[in-house]
């Protein structure tokens, strides 16, 4: 019995000691914090690697697009190139005196040329290739602007501003800034290019120039078009610091680019400018000797301002380029709103004069501003009618009861008349009335 009790005591003691030795290990709080942070960092690194792979794929796509553009340019050059050897071959074949006349039948067109001993099948194939290339080179669309003149033509372009308080008296800018003209931008081009087009949306280059006078995008677009052989040359003149003045430059037009387009910004204005769109200076095989064009203001359709000094108010959505008239936009606040006129007087004009070769060699001309004075005015003064506000409400009826009272109302001048316009009407009006205190007595 004693031995059995001892064994039970030993077993009980072992169980107690075993429970003491068994320790529950709780996770370290620092470890619990570290694991999510590491996982988050790993996800960030994986995301960065994915973004880098996406950037690499985008760079590869851009390289592929660049290679495609190069292939297209190469194909265009190959299509346009007709070597001197091919021209010589063509002239040789056409000048052989042993060529028989062409004979036409209903089923086919038979061409009888030299005997097969003198003209092999290979020569015929080369001749057909030359004819095909000539067709591709010269048979493209001309849009009615084909010029067959033998050589280039030199012109003197003179831009003249007619913007004065007499011709455009309404809201004429006198300061901050006063009425003036920006630099002139002109390009010579063919029928496949347009600087701007009335009735179409403005390009980003036209928008930037019409709103703030910046020419970066216009110059970039002209350079790109020149690489495509759509633009011949680009010209610029200095701005004119007043509304009345001249600027000029010399132009050289080639038969492959006989069209002239130009723009000048109206300063100050929301997005107004004057310009010429695709003026053709070549008729068939002859260059025109002299041309004069009157210019009207145009709205680029990108800003909704009504007056010369309107703050920036973008037009959303963008509208087409439109011509500004005396009644359009039809709003009295518009700076060009003259309801009495059927059409606005020209705000500017250009004159193109062709130079003879001898004079062009003797007197080279650079961009410059001509003297300010303008000879006799071409345009009559624009009458500006007086504009007044609405009548105010009637004032109190004042006066003695014995004689009756009088009440008044007034209005003020919105726009003073100019250039023999309609004078202002009366600004104050009165009428008889019965004072309120007299009504109470009655």
Short mmCIF file of C-alpha atoms in Angstrom, two decimals:
data_model
loop_
_atom_site.label_atom_id
_atom_site.label_comp_id
_atom_site.label_asym_id
_atom_site.label_seq_id
_atom_site.Cartn_x
_atom_site.Cartn_y
_atom_site.Cartn_z
CA UNK A 1 0.00 0.00 0.00
CA UNK A 2 2.78 2.34 0.91
CA UNK A 3 4.52 1.59 -2.38
CA UNK A 4 1.36 2.25 -4.37
CA UNK A 5 0.80 5.59 -2.66
CA UNK A 6 4.33 6.63 -3.47
CA UNK A 7 3.82 5.87 -7.15
CA UNK A 8 0.59 7.91 -7.25
CA UNK A 9 2.37 10.83 -5.60
CA UNK A 10 5.18 10.66 -8.14
CA UNK A 11 2.71 10.66 -11.03
CA UNK A 12 0.81 13.63 -9.58
CA UNK A 13 4.05 15.54 -9.12
CA UNK A 14 5.11 14.78 -12.71
CA UNK A 15 1.77 16.12 -14.06
CA UNK A 16 2.15 19.34 -12.13
CA UNK A 17 5.72 19.87 -13.26
CA UNK A 18 4.73 19.09 -16.85
CA UNK A 19 2.06 21.79 -16.73
CA UNK A 20 4.61 24.24 -15.38
CA UNK A 21 7.09 23.40 -18.13
CA UNK A 22 4.44 23.78 -20.89
CA UNK A 23 4.59 27.41 -21.95
CA UNK A 24 2.15 28.91 -24.43
CA UNK A 25 4.19 31.01 -26.85
CA UNK A 26 2.25 34.01 -28.03
CA UNK A 27 3.28 35.71 -31.29
CA UNK A 28 5.51 38.70 -30.87
CA UNK A 29 3.62 41.97 -31.58
CA UNK A 30 6.63 43.25 -33.46
CA UNK A 31 6.53 40.14 -35.63
CA UNK A 32 2.82 40.63 -36.28
CA UNK A 33 3.57 44.15 -37.45
CA UNK A 34 6.56 43.16 -39.55
CA UNK A 35 4.83 40.50 -41.65
CA UNK A 36 2.15 42.86 -43.17
CA UNK A 37 4.78 45.55 -43.83
CA UNK A 38 6.97 43.08 -45.68
CA UNK A 39 4.00 41.89 -47.67
CA UNK A 40 3.07 45.47 -48.53
CA UNK A 41 6.62 46.21 -49.64
CA UNK A 42 6.66 43.09 -51.74
CA UNK A 43 3.40 44.14 -53.41
CA UNK A 44 4.85 47.61 -54.09
CA UNK A 45 7.98 46.10 -55.61
CA UNK A 46 5.86 43.81 -57.75
CA UNK A 47 3.71 46.78 -58.84
CA UNK A 48 6.84 48.77 -59.73
CA UNK A 49 8.17 45.84 -61.75
CA UNK A 50 4.81 45.60 -63.56
CA UNK A 51 4.84 49.34 -64.31
CA UNK A 52 8.38 49.05 -65.63
CA UNK A 53 7.33 46.18 -67.87
CA UNK A 54 4.38 48.29 -69.11
CA UNK A 55 6.71 51.21 -69.84
CA UNK A 56 9.01 48.90 -71.74
CA UNK A 57 6.08 47.59 -73.77
CA UNK A 58 5.00 51.18 -74.51
CA UNK A 59 8.54 52.05 -75.63
CA UNK A 60 8.55 48.99 -77.86
CA UNK A 61 5.20 50.03 -79.37
CA UNK A 62 6.56 53.55 -79.97
CA UNK A 63 9.65 52.08 -81.66
CA UNK A 64 7.38 49.94 -83.82
CA UNK A 65 5.30 52.99 -84.78
CA UNK A 66 8.48 54.89 -85.65
CA UNK A 67 9.66 51.99 -87.80
CA UNK A 68 6.27 51.95 -89.52
CA UNK A 69 6.50 55.69 -90.20
CA UNK A 70 9.99 55.23 -91.64
CA UNK A 71 8.74 52.44 -93.87
CA UNK A 72 5.90 54.65 -95.13
CA UNK A 73 8.28 57.56 -95.81
CA UNK A 74 10.62 55.21 -97.63
CA UNK A 75 7.78 53.90 -99.77
CA UNK A 76 6.67 57.46 -100.57
CA UNK A 77 10.19 58.42 -101.60
CA UNK A 78 10.49 55.32 -103.76
CA UNK A 79 7.14 56.06 -105.38
CA UNK A 80 8.06 59.69 -106.09
CA UNK A 81 11.61 59.07 -107.29
CA UNK A 82 12.11 58.79 -111.01
CA UNK A 83 15.80 58.46 -111.73
CA UNK A 84 17.67 60.20 -114.48
CA UNK A 85 18.32 56.89 -116.14
CA UNK A 86 14.60 56.21 -116.42
CA UNK A 87 14.01 59.64 -117.90
CA UNK A 88 16.80 59.02 -120.40
CA UNK A 89 15.28 55.68 -121.30
CA UNK A 90 11.90 57.28 -121.83
CA UNK A 91 13.32 60.06 -124.00
CA UNK A 92 15.31 57.56 -125.98
CA UNK A 93 12.27 55.40 -126.64
CA UNK A 94 10.09 58.37 -127.54
CA UNK A 95 12.68 59.86 -129.89
CA UNK A 96 13.26 56.72 -131.97
CA UNK A 97 12.05 57.50 -135.51
CA UNK A 98 11.04 53.91 -136.18
CA UNK A 99 7.97 54.05 -133.97
CA UNK A 100 4.76 53.32 -135.81
CA UNK A 101 1.55 55.23 -135.10
CA UNK A 102 -0.79 53.93 -132.48
CA UNK A 103 -3.68 51.84 -133.78
CA UNK A 104 -6.83 51.41 -131.69
CA UNK A 105 -9.37 48.62 -131.91
CA UNK A 106 -12.53 47.94 -129.98
CA UNK A 107 -11.00 45.03 -128.09
CA UNK A 108 -7.50 46.31 -127.41
CA UNK A 109 -4.93 49.00 -127.97
CA UNK A 110 -1.99 47.80 -130.04
CA UNK A 111 1.30 49.62 -129.86
CA UNK A 112 3.64 48.94 -132.77
CA UNK A 113 7.19 49.90 -131.97
CA UNK A 114 10.59 48.85 -133.15
CA UNK A 115 11.20 45.29 -134.23
CA UNK A 116 11.79 42.68 -131.57
CA UNK A 117 15.43 42.51 -132.58
CA UNK A 118 15.98 46.13 -131.52
CA UNK A 119 13.54 46.33 -128.62
CA UNK A 120 13.44 43.37 -126.27
CA UNK A 121 10.70 42.44 -123.80
CA UNK A 122 12.86 43.78 -120.95
CA UNK A 123 12.95 47.21 -122.55
CA UNK A 124 9.20 47.16 -122.88
CA UNK A 125 8.84 46.31 -119.21
CA UNK A 126 11.19 49.14 -118.22
CA UNK A 127 9.26 51.55 -120.40
CA UNK A 128 5.98 50.53 -118.79
CA UNK A 129 7.52 51.00 -115.32
CA UNK A 130 8.69 54.50 -116.27
CA UNK A 131 5.25 55.43 -117.60
CA UNK A 132 3.61 54.09 -114.45
CA UNK A 133 5.95 56.07 -112.20
CA UNK A 134 5.34 59.22 -114.19
CA UNK A 135 1.61 58.70 -113.80
CA UNK A 136 1.98 58.28 -110.03
CA UNK A 137 4.29 61.28 -109.76
CA UNK A 138 2.30 63.77 -111.78
CA UNK A 139 -1.20 62.37 -111.83
CA UNK A 140 -2.11 63.18 -108.21
CA UNK A 141 -4.96 65.47 -107.18
CA UNK A 142 -4.31 69.16 -107.78
CA UNK A 143 -7.61 70.57 -106.45
CA UNK A 144 -7.65 73.07 -109.31
CA UNK A 145 -4.36 74.67 -108.21
CA UNK A 146 -1.99 73.22 -110.81
CA UNK A 147 0.54 75.81 -111.93
CA UNK A 148 2.45 75.26 -115.16
CA UNK A 149 4.58 78.41 -114.98
CA UNK A 150 8.16 77.90 -116.13
CA UNK A 151 9.82 79.36 -113.07
CA UNK A 152 9.30 80.97 -109.64
CA UNK A 153 7.86 84.43 -109.03
CA UNK A 154 8.91 87.09 -106.52
CA UNK A 155 6.28 89.30 -104.85
CA UNK A 156 6.31 92.20 -102.43
CA UNK A 157 3.58 91.69 -99.80
CA UNK A 158 2.38 94.84 -98.01
CA UNK A 159 -0.04 94.53 -95.09
CA UNK A 160 -1.93 97.71 -94.17
CA UNK A 161 -3.98 98.25 -91.02
CA UNK A 162 -7.02 100.57 -91.25
CA UNK A 163 -8.16 100.19 -87.63
CA UNK A 164 -8.84 103.71 -86.37
CA UNK A 165 -11.31 105.51 -84.07
CA UNK A 166 -12.95 106.94 -87.19
CA UNK A 167 -13.59 103.62 -88.94
CA UNK A 168 -14.26 101.57 -85.77
CA UNK A 169 -15.18 104.03 -83.01
CA UNK A 170 -17.02 101.57 -80.75
CA UNK A 171 -14.92 100.55 -77.73
CA UNK A 172 -11.75 101.52 -79.61
CA UNK A 173 -8.81 100.41 -77.39
CA UNK A 174 -6.70 103.36 -76.30
CA UNK A 175 -4.47 101.74 -73.66
CA UNK A 176 -3.58 98.49 -71.85
CA UNK A 177 -2.92 97.62 -74.64
CA UNK A 178 -3.85 100.12 -77.36
CA UNK A 179 -5.08 99.01 -80.76
CA UNK A 180 -2.30 97.22 -82.67
CA UNK A 181 -1.44 94.27 -84.91
CA UNK A 182 0.60 91.16 -84.18
CA UNK A 183 3.36 89.79 -86.38
CA UNK A 184 2.24 88.51 -89.77
CA UNK A 185 2.56 84.77 -90.48
CA UNK A 186 2.46 83.72 -94.15
CA UNK A 187 3.09 80.40 -95.92
CA UNK A 188 3.22 79.32 -99.55
CA UNK A 189 1.75 75.88 -100.17
CA UNK A 190 -0.12 73.58 -102.54
CA UNK A 191 -3.74 72.43 -102.51
CA UNK A 192 -3.12 69.66 -99.98
CA UNK A 193 -2.47 72.05 -97.06
CA UNK A 194 -4.61 74.69 -95.28
CA UNK A 195 -3.40 77.18 -92.70
CA UNK A 196 -7.01 77.80 -91.67
CA UNK A 197 -10.42 77.49 -93.31
CA UNK A 198 -13.55 79.53 -92.70
CA UNK A 199 -16.34 77.20 -91.62
CA UNK A 200 -13.93 74.63 -90.15
CA UNK A 201 -12.52 74.17 -86.64
CA UNK A 202 -9.31 75.92 -85.66
CA UNK A 203 -6.18 73.85 -85.21
CA UNK A 204 -4.25 74.15 -81.95
CA UNK A 205 -1.75 76.38 -83.77
CA UNK A 206 -4.46 78.74 -85.05
CA UNK A 207 -6.07 78.80 -81.58
CA UNK A 208 -2.82 79.73 -79.81
CA UNK A 209 -2.04 82.41 -82.37
CA UNK A 210 -5.56 83.91 -82.40
CA UNK A 211 -5.81 84.00 -78.59
CA UNK A 212 -2.31 84.95 -77.39
CA UNK A 213 -0.21 85.46 -80.52
CA UNK A 214 2.03 82.40 -79.97
CA UNK A 215 3.42 80.96 -83.22
CA UNK A 216 5.20 77.81 -81.94
CA UNK A 217 2.53 75.35 -83.08
CA UNK A 218 2.01 77.12 -86.41
CA UNK A 219 5.74 76.97 -87.18
CA UNK A 220 5.90 73.32 -86.16
CA UNK A 221 2.92 72.45 -88.36
CA UNK A 222 4.46 74.28 -91.32
CA UNK A 223 7.76 72.42 -90.89
CA UNK A 224 5.98 69.06 -90.77
CA UNK A 225 3.98 69.97 -93.88
CA UNK A 226 7.16 71.04 -95.63
CA UNK A 227 8.64 67.58 -95.05
CA UNK A 228 5.58 66.20 -96.82
CA UNK A 229 6.18 68.71 -99.66
CA UNK A 230 2.89 70.47 -98.97
CA UNK A 231 4.45 73.80 -97.88
CA UNK A 232 7.04 75.73 -99.85
CA UNK A 233 8.20 78.41 -97.41
CA UNK A 234 7.14 80.38 -94.32
CA UNK A 235 7.47 84.15 -93.85
CA UNK A 236 7.06 86.51 -90.90
CA UNK A 237 7.00 90.27 -90.43
CA UNK A 238 7.21 92.38 -87.30
CA UNK A 239 4.05 93.57 -85.57
CA UNK A 240 2.54 97.04 -86.02
CA UNK A 241 2.31 98.99 -82.72
CA UNK A 242 -0.75 101.00 -83.82
CA UNK A 243 -4.05 100.27 -85.51
CA UNK A 244 -2.97 102.16 -88.63
CA UNK A 245 0.28 101.21 -90.31
CA UNK A 246 2.13 99.04 -92.80
CA UNK A 247 4.44 96.04 -92.75
CA UNK A 248 5.95 94.22 -95.71
CA UNK A 249 8.08 91.30 -96.80
CA UNK A 250 9.29 89.66 -99.99
CA UNK A 251 7.81 86.32 -101.06
CA UNK A 252 9.20 83.73 -103.47
CA UNK A 253 6.57 81.38 -104.90
CA UNK A 254 7.35 78.17 -106.76
CA UNK A 255 5.05 76.50 -109.32
CA UNK A 256 4.65 73.51 -106.99
CA UNK A 257 3.36 75.78 -104.17
CA UNK A 258 1.45 78.67 -105.80
CA UNK A 259 -1.02 79.31 -102.94
CA UNK A 260 -0.61 81.96 -100.25
CA UNK A 261 -2.18 81.93 -96.77
CA UNK A 262 -1.54 84.40 -93.97
CA UNK A 263 -2.79 85.46 -90.52
CA UNK A 264 -2.49 88.59 -88.34
CA UNK A 265 -3.98 88.77 -84.84
CA UNK A 266 -6.14 91.71 -83.74
CA UNK A 267 -4.68 93.07 -80.47
CA UNK A 268 -6.43 93.27 -78.05
CA UNK A 269 -9.15 90.71 -78.74
CA UNK A 270 -10.46 87.36 -77.41
CA UNK A 271 -9.61 85.26 -80.51
CA UNK A 272 -10.02 87.59 -83.50
CA UNK A 273 -7.70 87.82 -86.49
CA UNK A 274 -7.57 88.76 -90.15
CA UNK A 275 -6.21 86.49 -92.83
CA UNK A 276 -6.15 85.05 -96.33
CA UNK A 277 -6.89 81.41 -97.07
CA UNK A 278 -5.26 79.71 -100.09
CA UNK A 279 -4.95 82.70 -102.44
CA UNK A 280 -3.88 81.36 -105.86
CA UNK A 281 -1.29 83.60 -107.51
CA UNK A 282 -0.88 81.43 -110.60
CA UNK A 283 -3.42 80.95 -113.37
CA UNK A 284 -2.39 78.10 -115.63
CA UNK A 285 1.05 79.06 -116.88
CA UNK A 286 1.01 82.74 -115.83
CA UNK A 287 1.81 84.44 -112.52
CA UNK A 288 -0.52 87.29 -111.55
CA UNK A 289 1.05 90.73 -111.65
CA UNK A 290 -0.77 92.57 -108.85
CA UNK A 291 -3.55 91.90 -106.35
CA UNK A 292 -5.24 93.92 -103.59
CA UNK A 293 -7.56 92.35 -101.02
CA UNK A 294 -9.63 93.95 -98.25
CA UNK A 295 -9.71 91.97 -95.00
CA UNK A 296 -12.52 91.56 -92.46
CA UNK A 297 -12.17 90.28 -88.88
CA UNK A 298 -12.54 86.54 -88.27
CA UNK A 299 -13.49 84.70 -85.08
CA UNK A 300 -11.41 81.58 -84.35
CA UNK A 301 -14.33 80.01 -82.43
CA UNK A 302 -12.29 79.20 -79.32
CA UNK A 303 -13.19 82.13 -77.01
CA UNK A 304 -16.66 83.56 -76.28
CA UNK A 305 -15.60 87.12 -75.41
CA UNK A 306 -17.72 89.95 -76.89
CA UNK A 307 -15.38 92.93 -76.57
CA UNK A 308 -11.76 93.76 -77.38
CA UNK A 309 -10.74 93.55 -73.71
CA UNK A 310 -12.92 90.59 -72.64
CA UNK A 311 -11.33 88.17 -70.15
CA UNK A 312 -10.54 84.62 -71.19
CA UNK A 313 -13.82 82.71 -71.64
CA UNK A 314 -13.21 79.42 -73.52
CA UNK A 315 -15.89 78.29 -75.98
CA UNK A 316 -17.04 74.76 -75.07
CA UNK A 317 -17.52 72.96 -77.35
CA UNK A 318 -15.27 74.68 -79.85
CA UNK A 319 -17.02 76.39 -82.78
CA UNK A 320 -16.06 76.86 -86.42
CA UNK A 321 -14.11 79.84 -87.74
CA UNK A 322 -16.64 82.53 -88.73
CA UNK A 323 -16.57 85.99 -90.25
CA UNK A 324 -17.52 88.87 -87.94
CA UNK A 325 -20.02 91.28 -89.49
CA UNK A 326 -21.77 94.49 -88.46
CA UNK A 327 -24.70 92.45 -87.11
CA UNK A 328 -23.13 89.12 -86.20
CA UNK A 329 -22.71 88.35 -83.35
CA UNK A 330 -26.08 90.02 -82.92
CA UNK A 331 -25.49 91.57 -79.50
CA UNK A 332 -25.13 95.27 -78.57
CA UNK A 333 -22.13 94.49 -76.36
CA UNK A 334 -20.08 93.22 -79.31
CA UNK A 335 -17.27 95.57 -80.30
CA UNK A 336 -18.10 95.22 -84.02
CA UNK A 337 -21.88 95.63 -83.65
CA UNK A 338 -22.95 98.51 -85.93
CA UNK A 339 -26.65 97.90 -86.76
CA UNK A 340 -26.84 100.89 -89.13
CA UNK A 341 -24.18 99.38 -91.44
CA UNK A 342 -24.89 96.68 -94.00
CA UNK A 343 -21.25 95.62 -93.84
CA UNK A 344 -18.15 96.59 -91.89
CA UNK A 345 -15.48 98.73 -93.54
CA UNK A 346 -12.24 96.81 -94.15
CA UNK A 347 -10.17 96.69 -90.99
CA UNK A 348 -7.02 95.83 -92.98
CA UNK A 349 -5.84 95.05 -96.51
CA UNK A 350 -2.96 93.42 -98.37
CA UNK A 351 -1.30 94.30 -101.66
CA UNK A 352 0.81 91.87 -103.68
CA UNK A 353 3.06 93.23 -106.43
CA UNK A 354 5.14 90.99 -108.62
CA UNK A 355 8.76 91.99 -109.08
CA UNK A 356 10.65 91.70 -112.31
CA UNK A 357 13.82 89.64 -112.18
CA UNK A 358 16.06 92.67 -112.69
CA UNK A 359 14.45 94.67 -109.86
CA UNK A 360 14.53 91.63 -107.59
CA UNK A 361 18.29 91.33 -108.13
CA UNK A 362 18.93 95.03 -107.61
CA UNK A 363 16.79 95.77 -104.54
CA UNK A 364 16.61 92.86 -102.12
CA UNK A 365 13.99 93.52 -99.46
CA UNK A 366 13.77 92.23 -95.90
CA UNK A 367 10.92 92.18 -93.41
CA UNK A 368 10.25 95.68 -92.11
CA UNK A 369 7.59 98.16 -91.07
CA UNK A 370 6.93 100.92 -93.55
CA UNK A 371 6.41 104.54 -92.41
CA UNK A 372 3.19 105.14 -90.51
CA UNK A 373 1.42 107.87 -92.54
CA UNK A 374 -1.30 106.69 -94.89
CA UNK A 375 -2.23 108.76 -97.93
CA UNK A 376 -5.80 109.79 -98.50
CA UNK A 377 -8.27 107.72 -96.55
CA UNK A 378 -9.93 105.01 -98.63
CA UNK A 379 -12.85 104.59 -96.29
CA UNK A 380 -15.41 107.01 -94.89
CA UNK A 381 -15.90 107.43 -91.18
CA UNK A 382 -18.22 104.95 -89.51
CA UNK A 383 -21.10 106.74 -87.72
CA UNK A 384 -21.58 105.65 -84.14
CA UNK A 385 -25.00 106.29 -82.61
CA UNK A 386 -25.50 107.25 -79.00
CA UNK A 387 -26.65 104.48 -76.69
CA UNK A 388 -28.45 105.18 -73.40
CA UNK A 389 -29.67 103.03 -70.55
CA UNK A 390 -33.27 102.21 -69.65
CA UNK A 391 -35.30 104.77 -67.68
CA UNK A 392 -35.06 104.55 -63.93
CA UNK A 393 -38.25 104.20 -61.89
CA UNK A 394 -40.22 107.36 -61.10
CA UNK A 395 -39.17 109.28 -58.01
CA UNK A 396 -41.41 110.61 -55.24
CA UNK A 397 -44.03 113.19 -56.08
CA UNK A 398 -42.99 116.43 -54.40
CA UNK A 399 -44.63 119.85 -54.25
CA UNK A 400 -47.40 121.87 -52.52
CA UNK A 401 -50.99 120.72 -52.74
CA UNK A 402 -52.10 124.05 -54.15
CA UNK A 403 -49.99 123.84 -57.31
CA UNK A 404 -49.56 120.06 -57.60
CA UNK A 405 -46.37 118.09 -57.48
CA UNK A 406 -43.70 116.91 -59.92
CA UNK A 407 -41.83 113.59 -60.15
CA UNK A 408 -38.67 112.75 -62.10
CA UNK A 409 -36.89 109.80 -63.73
CA UNK A 410 -33.44 109.62 -65.38
CA UNK A 411 -31.21 107.53 -67.63
CA UNK A 412 -27.50 107.67 -68.47
CA UNK A 413 -25.25 107.41 -71.53
CA UNK A 414 -23.83 103.99 -72.38
CA UNK A 415 -22.02 105.00 -75.57
CA UNK A 416 -21.37 108.53 -76.77
CA UNK A 417 -21.96 109.31 -80.47
CA UNK A 418 -19.09 109.69 -82.91
CA UNK A 419 -18.56 110.48 -86.60
CA UNK A 420 -21.92 112.24 -87.07
CA UNK A 421 -23.85 109.46 -85.38
CA UNK A 422 -27.29 109.93 -83.83
CA UNK A 423 -27.02 112.32 -80.85
CA UNK A 424 -28.09 111.32 -77.38
CA UNK A 425 -31.73 111.88 -76.36
CA UNK A 426 -32.87 113.61 -73.18
CA UNK A 427 -31.50 112.01 -70.05
CA UNK A 428 -34.12 113.37 -67.62
CA UNK A 429 -37.91 113.39 -67.75
CA UNK A 430 -40.55 114.87 -65.42
CA UNK A 431 -44.30 114.76 -65.15
CA UNK A 432 -46.98 116.35 -62.98
CA UNK A 433 -48.48 114.40 -60.11
CA UNK A 434 -50.44 114.73 -56.88
CA UNK A 435 -48.34 114.53 -53.70
CA UNK A 436 -49.22 111.69 -51.34
CA UNK A 437 -50.01 114.01 -48.43
CA UNK A 438 -52.58 115.82 -50.57
CA UNK A 439 -54.31 112.51 -51.35
CA UNK A 440 -54.71 111.82 -47.62
CA UNK A 441 -56.39 115.19 -47.06
CA UNK A 442 -58.86 114.54 -49.84
#
